[in-house]
Short mmCIF file of C-alpha atoms and ligand atoms in Angstrom, two decimals:
data_model
loop_
_atom_site.label_atom_id
_atom_site.label_comp_id
_atom_site.label_asym_id
_atom_site.label_seq_id
_atom_site.Cartn_x
_atom_site.Cartn_y
_atom_site.Cartn_z
CA MET A 1035 22.60 4.23 7.82
CA LYS A 1036 22.12 0.39 7.54
CA THR A 1037 22.12 0.73 11.67
CA TRP A 1038 19.63 3.80 11.75
CA LYS A 1039 16.00 2.83 13.10
CA LYS A 1040 12.61 3.75 11.10
CA ARG A 1041 12.17 7.34 12.69
CA THR A 1042 15.79 7.98 11.59
CA LYS A 1043 15.64 6.80 8.30
CA ALA A 1044 12.05 8.12 7.76
CA VAL A 1045 13.83 11.90 7.97
CA HIS A 1046 17.28 11.33 6.09
CA ALA A 1047 17.44 8.63 3.98
CA GLY A 1048 17.73 8.88 0.30
CA ILE A 1049 18.66 12.66 0.75
CA ARG A 1050 20.58 14.38 -2.19
CA ARG A 1051 21.75 17.67 -1.97
CA SER A 1052 22.37 20.33 -4.63
CA GLN A 1053 25.48 23.02 -4.96
CA TYR A 1054 23.44 24.87 -2.60
CA ASN A 1055 23.35 22.31 0.29
CA GLU A 1056 19.51 23.16 1.10
CA VAL A 1057 18.09 21.61 4.44
CA SER A 1058 15.29 20.69 3.03
CA GLU A 1059 14.49 18.15 0.04
CA ALA A 1060 14.59 20.05 -3.67
CA ILE A 1061 12.01 19.65 -6.00
CA TYR A 1062 13.62 19.14 -9.59
CA LEU A 1063 10.56 20.14 -11.57
CA THR A 1064 12.24 19.03 -14.51
CA GLN A 1065 11.24 16.77 -17.51
CA GLY A 1066 14.72 16.25 -18.61
CA PHE A 1067 18.77 16.99 -17.94
CA VAL A 1068 21.24 18.83 -20.10
CA TYR A 1069 24.21 16.88 -21.34
CA GLU A 1070 27.20 18.78 -21.34
CA THR A 1071 28.19 17.13 -24.84
CA ALA A 1072 26.76 15.08 -28.14
CA GLU A 1073 29.33 12.23 -26.82
CA ALA A 1074 27.97 12.72 -23.19
CA ALA A 1075 24.49 12.44 -23.96
CA GLU A 1076 25.34 9.00 -26.34
CA ALA A 1077 27.00 7.45 -23.30
CA ARG A 1078 24.39 8.29 -20.72
CA PHE A 1079 21.87 6.43 -23.20
CA ILE A 1080 24.01 3.71 -23.50
CA GLN A 1081 24.47 3.19 -19.71
CA ALA A 1082 22.83 5.95 -17.27
CA GLY A 1083 25.66 5.72 -13.99
CA ASP A 1084 24.17 6.65 -10.63
CA ASP A 1085 22.56 9.86 -10.16
CA GLU A 1086 22.40 10.38 -14.00
CA PHE A 1087 19.26 11.17 -15.07
CA ILE A 1088 17.58 11.07 -18.89
CA TYR A 1089 14.01 12.13 -18.37
CA ALA A 1090 11.65 12.02 -15.97
CA ARG A 1091 9.70 9.31 -16.89
CA TYR A 1092 12.30 6.79 -16.53
CA GLY A 1093 14.13 8.87 -13.12
CA ASN A 1094 14.32 12.19 -11.66
CA PRO A 1095 16.57 13.20 -8.32
CA THR A 1096 13.27 13.88 -6.44
CA VAL A 1097 11.77 10.81 -7.16
CA ALA A 1098 15.08 9.21 -6.35
CA MET A 1099 15.23 10.90 -2.79
CA PHE A 1100 11.82 9.15 -2.43
CA GLU A 1101 12.35 5.93 -3.62
CA ASP A 1102 15.86 5.38 -1.61
CA ARG A 1103 14.01 6.53 1.39
CA ILE A 1104 10.91 4.38 0.96
CA ALA A 1105 13.53 1.24 0.44
CA ALA A 1106 15.93 2.02 3.33
CA LEU A 1107 12.71 2.22 5.36
CA GLU A 1108 10.88 -1.14 4.25
CA GLY A 1109 14.07 -2.97 4.54
CA ALA A 1110 14.24 -3.44 0.89
CA GLU A 1111 17.14 -3.10 -2.01
CA ASP A 1112 15.39 -0.94 -4.25
CA ALA A 1113 11.97 0.47 -5.00
CA PHE A 1114 10.57 2.01 -8.05
CA ALA A 1115 7.80 5.12 -7.36
CA THR A 1116 4.60 4.69 -9.47
CA ALA A 1117 1.80 7.54 -10.25
CA SER A 1118 -0.60 5.53 -7.89
CA GLY A 1119 -1.30 2.52 -6.04
CA MET A 1120 -2.56 0.93 -8.82
CA ALA A 1121 0.17 1.64 -11.17
CA ALA A 1122 2.72 -0.15 -8.55
CA VAL A 1123 -0.01 -3.26 -8.34
CA ASN A 1124 -0.52 -3.19 -12.27
CA GLY A 1125 3.46 -2.43 -12.85
CA ALA A 1126 4.66 -5.48 -10.07
CA LEU A 1127 2.63 -7.64 -11.55
CA THR A 1128 2.54 -7.27 -15.24
CA ALA A 1129 6.17 -6.54 -15.75
CA MET A 1130 7.02 -10.32 -14.69
CA LEU A 1131 3.98 -11.95 -16.15
CA ARG A 1132 3.67 -13.57 -19.56
CA ALA A 1133 1.03 -15.21 -21.23
CA GLY A 1134 0.69 -19.16 -20.16
CA ASP A 1135 2.04 -17.94 -16.57
CA HIS A 1136 0.01 -19.07 -13.06
CA VAL A 1137 -0.67 -16.78 -10.49
CA VAL A 1138 -2.61 -17.67 -7.32
CA SER A 1139 -4.13 -14.83 -5.52
CA ALA A 1140 -6.25 -13.98 -2.30
CA ARG A 1141 -9.57 -13.27 -3.33
CA ALA A 1142 -10.54 -10.21 -0.68
CA LEU A 1143 -9.02 -7.79 -2.20
CA PHE A 1144 -9.32 -3.85 -2.83
CA GLY A 1145 -11.82 -3.38 -6.29
CA SER A 1146 -9.07 -2.31 -8.91
CA CYS A 1147 -6.96 -5.06 -7.45
CA LEU A 1148 -9.60 -7.97 -8.23
CA TYR A 1149 -10.06 -6.21 -11.79
CA ILE A 1150 -6.51 -6.72 -12.57
CA LEU A 1151 -6.34 -10.37 -11.52
CA GLU A 1152 -9.95 -11.27 -12.48
CA GLU A 1153 -10.55 -9.10 -15.86
CA ILE A 1154 -6.84 -7.87 -17.13
CA LEU A 1155 -4.46 -10.53 -16.44
CA PRO A 1156 -6.52 -13.01 -18.19
CA ARG A 1157 -6.80 -11.11 -21.13
CA PHE A 1158 -3.18 -11.98 -21.79
CA GLY A 1159 -3.38 -15.49 -20.89
CA VAL A 1160 -2.58 -15.36 -17.15
CA HIS A 1161 -4.30 -17.88 -15.47
CA VAL A 1162 -5.09 -16.70 -12.13
CA THR A 1163 -6.41 -18.79 -9.03
CA PHE A 1164 -8.34 -17.50 -6.28
CA VAL A 1165 -8.18 -18.65 -2.64
CA ASP A 1166 -9.40 -17.37 0.48
CA GLY A 1167 -6.15 -15.52 1.76
CA THR A 1168 -6.57 -16.91 5.49
CA ASP A 1169 -6.97 -20.85 4.61
CA LEU A 1170 -3.05 -22.02 4.18
CA ASP A 1171 -4.65 -25.47 3.11
CA ALA A 1172 -6.43 -23.68 0.21
CA TRP A 1173 -2.95 -21.93 -0.92
CA LYS A 1174 -0.78 -24.94 -0.21
CA ALA A 1175 -3.76 -26.74 -2.94
CA ALA A 1176 -3.75 -24.04 -5.53
CA ILE A 1177 0.31 -23.23 -5.66
CA LYS A 1178 1.38 -25.46 -8.75
CA PRO A 1179 5.05 -26.36 -9.64
CA GLU A 1180 3.72 -24.11 -12.63
CA THR A 1181 3.02 -20.88 -10.24
CA LYS A 1182 5.44 -17.90 -10.95
CA ALA A 1183 3.65 -15.55 -8.57
CA VAL A 1184 1.21 -15.22 -5.56
CA PHE A 1185 -0.67 -12.09 -4.61
CA PHE A 1186 -2.49 -10.91 -1.29
CA GLU A 1187 -3.11 -7.77 0.37
CA SER A 1188 -1.26 -8.58 3.74
CA ILE A 1189 -4.73 -6.80 5.70
CA ALA A 1190 -7.49 -7.17 3.55
CA ASN A 1191 -9.70 -4.12 2.58
CA PRO A 1192 -12.31 -3.57 4.38
CA THR A 1193 -12.68 -6.80 6.34
CA LEU A 1194 -9.40 -6.90 7.80
CA ASP A 1195 -8.81 -10.44 7.34
CA VAL A 1196 -5.16 -11.34 7.95
CA VAL A 1197 -3.11 -13.43 5.46
CA ASP A 1198 0.26 -14.93 6.89
CA ILE A 1199 3.13 -13.47 4.76
CA LYS A 1200 5.65 -16.20 6.01
CA SER A 1201 3.65 -19.21 5.51
CA VAL A 1202 2.38 -18.37 2.37
CA SER A 1203 5.74 -17.28 1.29
CA LYS A 1204 7.37 -20.53 2.23
CA LEU A 1205 4.64 -22.40 0.03
CA ALA A 1206 5.51 -20.11 -2.84
CA HIS A 1207 9.29 -20.28 -2.50
CA ALA A 1208 8.73 -24.10 -2.75
CA VAL A 1209 8.23 -23.81 -6.28
CA ASP A 1210 10.14 -20.57 -7.03
CA ALA A 1211 6.94 -18.15 -7.32
CA THR A 1212 7.35 -14.81 -6.34
CA VAL A 1213 5.42 -13.27 -3.62
CA ILE A 1214 3.73 -10.13 -4.04
CA VAL A 1215 2.24 -8.55 -1.02
CA ASP A 1216 -0.16 -5.33 -1.20
CA ASN A 1217 0.96 -4.10 2.03
CA VAL A 1218 -1.23 -0.84 2.27
CA PHE A 1219 -3.02 -1.37 5.51
CA ALA A 1220 0.09 -3.26 7.28
CA THR A 1221 1.85 0.54 6.63
CA PRO A 1222 5.72 0.78 6.23
CA VAL A 1223 5.23 1.55 10.02
CA PHE A 1224 4.00 -2.01 11.10
CA SER A 1225 6.17 -3.77 7.98
CA ASP A 1226 8.21 -6.37 8.23
CA ALA A 1227 7.26 -8.22 5.01
CA ILE A 1228 10.00 -8.37 3.39
CA ALA A 1229 12.08 -10.34 6.41
CA GLN A 1230 9.14 -12.28 6.78
CA GLY A 1231 9.37 -13.70 2.95
CA ALA A 1232 7.91 -11.36 0.23
CA ASP A 1233 10.00 -10.58 -2.49
CA VAL A 1234 7.88 -7.46 -3.42
CA VAL A 1235 5.91 -5.16 -1.54
CA VAL A 1236 3.70 -2.76 -3.03
CA TYR A 1237 2.43 0.60 -1.50
CA SER A 1238 -0.46 2.96 -2.65
CA ALA A 1239 1.67 5.88 -1.36
CA THR A 1240 -1.97 7.79 -0.93
CA LYS A 1241 -2.99 6.43 1.76
CA HIS A 1242 -0.53 6.51 5.16
CA ILE A 1243 2.77 7.77 2.99
CA ASP A 1244 0.97 10.97 1.96
CA GLY A 1245 -1.22 10.70 5.32
CA GLN A 1246 -2.91 14.33 4.07
CA GLY A 1247 -4.71 13.35 1.22
CA ARG A 1248 -3.28 15.43 -0.92
CA ALA A 1249 -1.98 13.00 -4.06
CA LEU A 1250 -2.06 9.91 -5.78
CA GLY A 1251 1.07 7.83 -5.43
CA GLY A 1252 2.52 4.33 -5.16
CA VAL A 1253 6.08 2.30 -5.05
CA ILE A 1254 7.51 -0.90 -5.65
CA LEU A 1255 9.75 -2.29 -3.59
CA GLY A 1256 12.13 -5.54 -3.85
CA ALA A 1257 15.56 -7.13 -5.08
CA ARG A 1258 17.43 -4.79 -7.15
CA ASP A 1259 17.36 -6.86 -9.72
CA PHE A 1260 13.67 -7.26 -9.79
CA ILE A 1261 13.51 -3.14 -9.65
CA ARG A 1262 15.86 -2.45 -11.89
CA GLY A 1263 15.86 -5.53 -14.38
CA THR A 1264 12.06 -6.04 -14.36
CA VAL A 1265 10.02 -3.25 -12.94
CA GLU A 1266 11.81 -0.07 -14.31
CA PRO A 1267 12.00 -1.37 -17.96
CA TYR A 1268 8.40 -1.78 -17.71
CA MET A 1269 7.50 1.30 -16.07
CA LYS A 1270 9.45 3.56 -18.17
CA HIS A 1271 8.14 2.76 -21.39
CA THR A 1272 4.55 2.46 -20.24
CA GLY A 1273 4.81 5.75 -18.38
CA GLY A 1274 3.41 4.90 -14.73
CA SER A 1275 6.37 6.85 -13.16
CA MET A 1276 5.35 9.32 -10.48
CA SER A 1277 5.87 13.15 -10.95
CA PRO A 1278 8.53 14.86 -9.09
CA PHE A 1279 5.67 17.43 -7.36
CA THR A 1280 4.51 14.24 -5.86
CA ALA A 1281 7.68 12.97 -4.67
CA TRP A 1282 8.45 15.80 -2.77
CA LEU A 1283 4.93 15.30 -0.91
CA MET A 1284 5.40 12.05 -0.32
CA LEU A 1285 9.15 12.55 0.82
CA LYS A 1286 7.76 15.21 3.48
CA GLY A 1287 4.79 12.48 4.36
CA LEU A 1288 7.72 9.79 5.03
CA GLU A 1289 9.31 12.57 7.56
CA THR A 1290 6.50 11.98 9.72
CA ILE A 1291 4.88 8.85 8.96
CA GLU A 1292 6.19 6.88 12.31
CA LEU A 1293 4.49 9.57 14.52
CA ARG A 1294 1.42 9.75 12.65
CA VAL A 1295 0.46 6.01 12.03
CA ARG A 1296 1.80 5.16 15.53
CA ALA A 1297 -0.81 7.90 16.71
CA GLN A 1298 -3.58 6.49 14.42
CA ALA A 1299 -2.96 3.01 15.59
CA ALA A 1300 -3.13 3.79 19.33
CA THR A 1301 -6.49 5.75 18.68
CA ALA A 1302 -7.96 3.03 16.79
CA GLN A 1303 -6.87 0.10 19.25
CA ARG A 1304 -8.56 2.44 21.89
CA LEU A 1305 -11.67 3.36 19.84
CA ALA A 1306 -12.15 -0.50 19.07
CA GLU A 1307 -12.14 -1.14 22.50
CA ALA A 1308 -14.32 0.95 23.57
CA LEU A 1309 -16.99 0.22 21.17
CA GLU A 1310 -16.25 -3.24 21.63
CA ALA A 1311 -17.03 -2.87 25.82
CA ASP A 1312 -20.00 -0.37 25.01
CA GLY A 1313 -21.74 -3.93 23.21
CA THR A 1314 -24.33 -2.00 20.87
CA LEU A 1315 -22.80 -2.65 17.51
CA GLY A 1316 -23.07 -6.18 16.03
CA ASN A 1317 -19.61 -6.48 15.50
CA VAL A 1318 -16.28 -4.45 15.96
CA ILE A 1319 -13.48 -6.14 14.07
CA TYR A 1320 -9.77 -4.87 14.73
CA PRO A 1321 -6.56 -6.82 14.31
CA GLY A 1322 -5.51 -5.54 17.24
CA LEU A 1323 -8.54 -6.64 19.40
CA ALA A 1324 -8.40 -9.80 21.49
CA SER A 1325 -11.43 -11.10 19.97
CA HIS A 1326 -10.05 -10.96 16.16
CA SER A 1327 -10.05 -14.00 14.76
CA GLN A 1328 -5.97 -13.61 13.69
CA HIS A 1329 -5.05 -11.91 16.95
CA ALA A 1330 -1.85 -13.51 17.66
CA LEU A 1331 -0.95 -14.08 13.91
CA VAL A 1332 -1.24 -9.56 13.87
CA ALA A 1333 1.03 -9.61 16.78
CA ALA A 1334 3.45 -11.26 15.28
CA GLN A 1335 3.32 -10.25 11.71
CA MET A 1336 2.64 -6.50 12.69
CA GLY A 1337 2.95 -6.10 16.41
CA ALA A 1338 0.24 -3.57 15.99
CA GLY A 1339 -3.84 -3.66 14.71
CA GLY A 1340 -3.13 -0.92 12.17
CA THR A 1341 -5.51 2.39 11.69
CA VAL A 1342 -8.40 1.00 10.30
CA ILE A 1343 -11.51 -0.56 12.05
CA ALA A 1344 -14.64 -2.13 10.50
CA ILE A 1345 -18.14 -1.94 12.32
CA ASP A 1346 -21.22 -3.34 11.70
CA ALA A 1347 -24.45 -1.11 12.21
CA GLY A 1348 -26.57 -4.02 11.26
CA SER A 1349 -28.23 -2.88 7.98
CA GLN A 1350 -27.70 -0.32 5.14
CA ASP A 1351 -30.25 1.95 6.84
CA ALA A 1352 -28.79 1.83 9.91
CA ALA A 1353 -25.49 2.05 8.22
CA PHE A 1354 -26.83 5.62 6.57
CA LYS A 1355 -28.12 6.61 9.15
CA LEU A 1356 -24.85 6.02 11.58
CA LEU A 1357 -22.93 7.89 8.91
CA ASN A 1358 -25.18 10.87 8.27
CA LYS A 1359 -25.05 11.54 11.99
CA LEU A 1360 -20.85 11.70 12.09
CA GLU A 1361 -19.56 15.31 12.89
CA VAL A 1362 -16.03 14.92 13.25
CA PHE A 1363 -15.52 11.92 10.93
CA VAL A 1364 -16.46 12.77 7.15
CA ILE A 1365 -17.69 10.54 4.85
CA SER A 1366 -15.05 9.44 1.56
CA ASN A 1367 -13.36 6.51 1.00
CA ASN A 1368 -9.62 7.26 1.37
CA LEU A 1369 -7.58 5.92 4.39
CA GLY A 1370 -5.07 6.85 6.38
CA ASP A 1371 -5.43 10.15 6.25
CA ALA A 1372 -4.76 13.04 8.75
CA LYS A 1373 -8.76 12.92 8.87
CA SER A 1374 -10.85 10.16 10.11
CA ILE A 1375 -12.94 8.77 7.42
CA ALA A 1376 -16.32 6.50 7.42
CA THR A 1377 -16.69 4.15 4.25
CA HIS A 1378 -19.92 2.32 3.73
CA PRO A 1379 -18.09 -0.21 0.94
CA ALA A 1380 -21.15 -2.04 -0.23
CA THR A 1381 -22.76 1.13 -1.89
CA THR A 1382 -19.36 2.60 -2.82
CA THR A 1383 -15.72 0.90 -3.11
CA HIS A 1384 -17.09 -2.52 -2.88
CA GLN A 1385 -20.27 -1.58 -4.79
CA ARG A 1386 -19.24 -3.09 -8.29
CA LEU A 1387 -19.01 -6.79 -6.59
CA PRO A 1388 -21.96 -9.23 -7.16
CA VAL A 1389 -23.92 -9.59 -4.18
CA GLU A 1390 -22.66 -13.14 -3.33
CA THR A 1391 -19.47 -12.00 -3.61
CA ARG A 1392 -19.54 -9.09 -1.33
CA ALA A 1393 -21.70 -11.69 1.09
CA SER A 1394 -18.41 -14.22 0.81
CA LEU A 1395 -16.16 -11.56 1.41
CA GLY A 1396 -17.77 -10.30 4.54
CA ILE A 1397 -19.09 -6.78 3.27
CA THR A 1398 -22.12 -6.90 4.97
CA PRO A 1399 -25.07 -4.25 4.29
CA GLY A 1400 -24.54 -2.69 7.92
CA LEU A 1401 -20.55 -2.89 7.27
CA ILE A 1402 -18.93 0.58 7.86
CA ARG A 1403 -15.03 0.96 7.41
CA LEU A 1404 -13.55 3.67 10.06
CA SER A 1405 -10.10 5.23 8.73
CA ILE A 1406 -8.75 6.53 12.11
CA GLY A 1407 -7.07 9.65 11.73
CA LEU A 1408 -5.11 12.25 13.84
CA GLU A 1409 -7.79 13.78 16.02
CA ASP A 1410 -8.32 13.48 19.78
CA ALA A 1411 -9.32 10.06 20.68
CA ASP A 1412 -11.80 11.15 23.36
CA ASP A 1413 -13.44 13.36 20.09
CA LEU A 1414 -13.34 10.84 18.15
CA LEU A 1415 -15.22 8.38 20.62
CA ALA A 1416 -17.81 11.05 21.39
CA ASP A 1417 -18.77 11.05 17.99
CA LEU A 1418 -19.19 7.40 16.94
CA ARG A 1419 -21.05 7.02 20.08
CA GLY A 1420 -23.45 9.85 19.22
CA ALA A 1421 -24.19 8.44 15.85
CA ILE A 1422 -24.57 4.99 17.13
CA GLY A 1423 -26.65 5.81 20.14
C1 PLP B 1313 -6.13 2.43 -2.21
C2 PLP B 1313 -5.65 1.07 -2.74
C3 PLP B 1313 -4.93 0.67 -3.78
C4 PLP B 1313 -5.20 1.59 -4.80
O1 PLP B 1313 -4.17 2.97 -4.75
P1 PLP B 1313 -4.37 4.17 -5.47
O2 PLP B 1313 -3.44 5.04 -5.25
O3 PLP B 1313 -5.66 4.56 -5.06
O4 PLP B 1313 -4.13 3.84 -6.83
C5 PLP B 1313 -4.39 -0.83 -3.98
N1 PLP B 1313 -4.29 -1.46 -3.03
C6 PLP B 1313 -5.07 -1.15 -1.55
C7 PLP B 1313 -5.11 -2.22 -0.50
C8 PLP B 1313 -5.48 0.13 -1.17
O5 PLP B 1313 -6.11 0.31 -0.27
#
């Protein structure tokens, strides 16, 4: 299986078949498991063997299939599935940090990630230094011998700034800090984060892994010692585990993720190029455009621009008018979905931020985030041009 390509792993990795030899993965919708004898129960609580389960908060066969499949796709030794992307981000950080530790984090983060780093961790005595994630000198200055972890989104939401995983990892590893990457926008399809130096990769499975807007989920990937020795005890005792039904949806999502995400990224590339060439918008930001300030880094790190485009309509009024004219794109706040989604970050996902912080992150009043779905590219382009016009 090690030599299989991603598309093959996405369909076959991690499968566990019951005595019935079913083709499609079974949903083990059970909280617990029966032991043959009292002695067997005792033995399993002392040390559960491979594929020996105790309680769904600790692990479950359907969840284990998802964990093994996503670990194989990502090139990670192991994975722990979580109830949501935020349970994964919180679990990865909190499981390994203690009072007095120092963390360096990029400032441009998904709102809830910022809340954990800015509000929650400091409450427990963790010191956090924020940097401009695109500025290697700023990382270098902020990472200290006592730094325990660095955290960043490989592509920032919603401004699509890209963090150089290889270079930041090198700086972090020089002081033995753990590199934790929230890799949602890169997706498991375009990610090579572990080979590039990341120690821990976190996904919100709610996004491209489900890809059809059905369920919340998340996953933490990394070395087996870290996942089973550090993450699992924290997650299983604090309750952020993934449900078996969600794991089954996510397994089915992984079967098609290569096809979906590559199609979505190809459409995004085409739309971004067309909108930029039209010249009617103030700004078209897409990591796959030659005009993106980090185009070369994107090409080396991901090989594609991803599935999200940001455009600037010029003002909130113009942005709202544009959004309200869209007929194919829906106004919502998920991303990575089969349905194309338009979001106005300043008034929704990033509304909580002070105006100055929004401005410093490039979240202008006219900024619109477009998550490109699986519809026909011609229809999406016509929809956007009609609304922009
Ligand atoms: C959506 C998202 C999360 C949180 O995921 P949930 O599944 O909504 O909890 C974390 N990080 C990034 C970059 C996201 O886009």
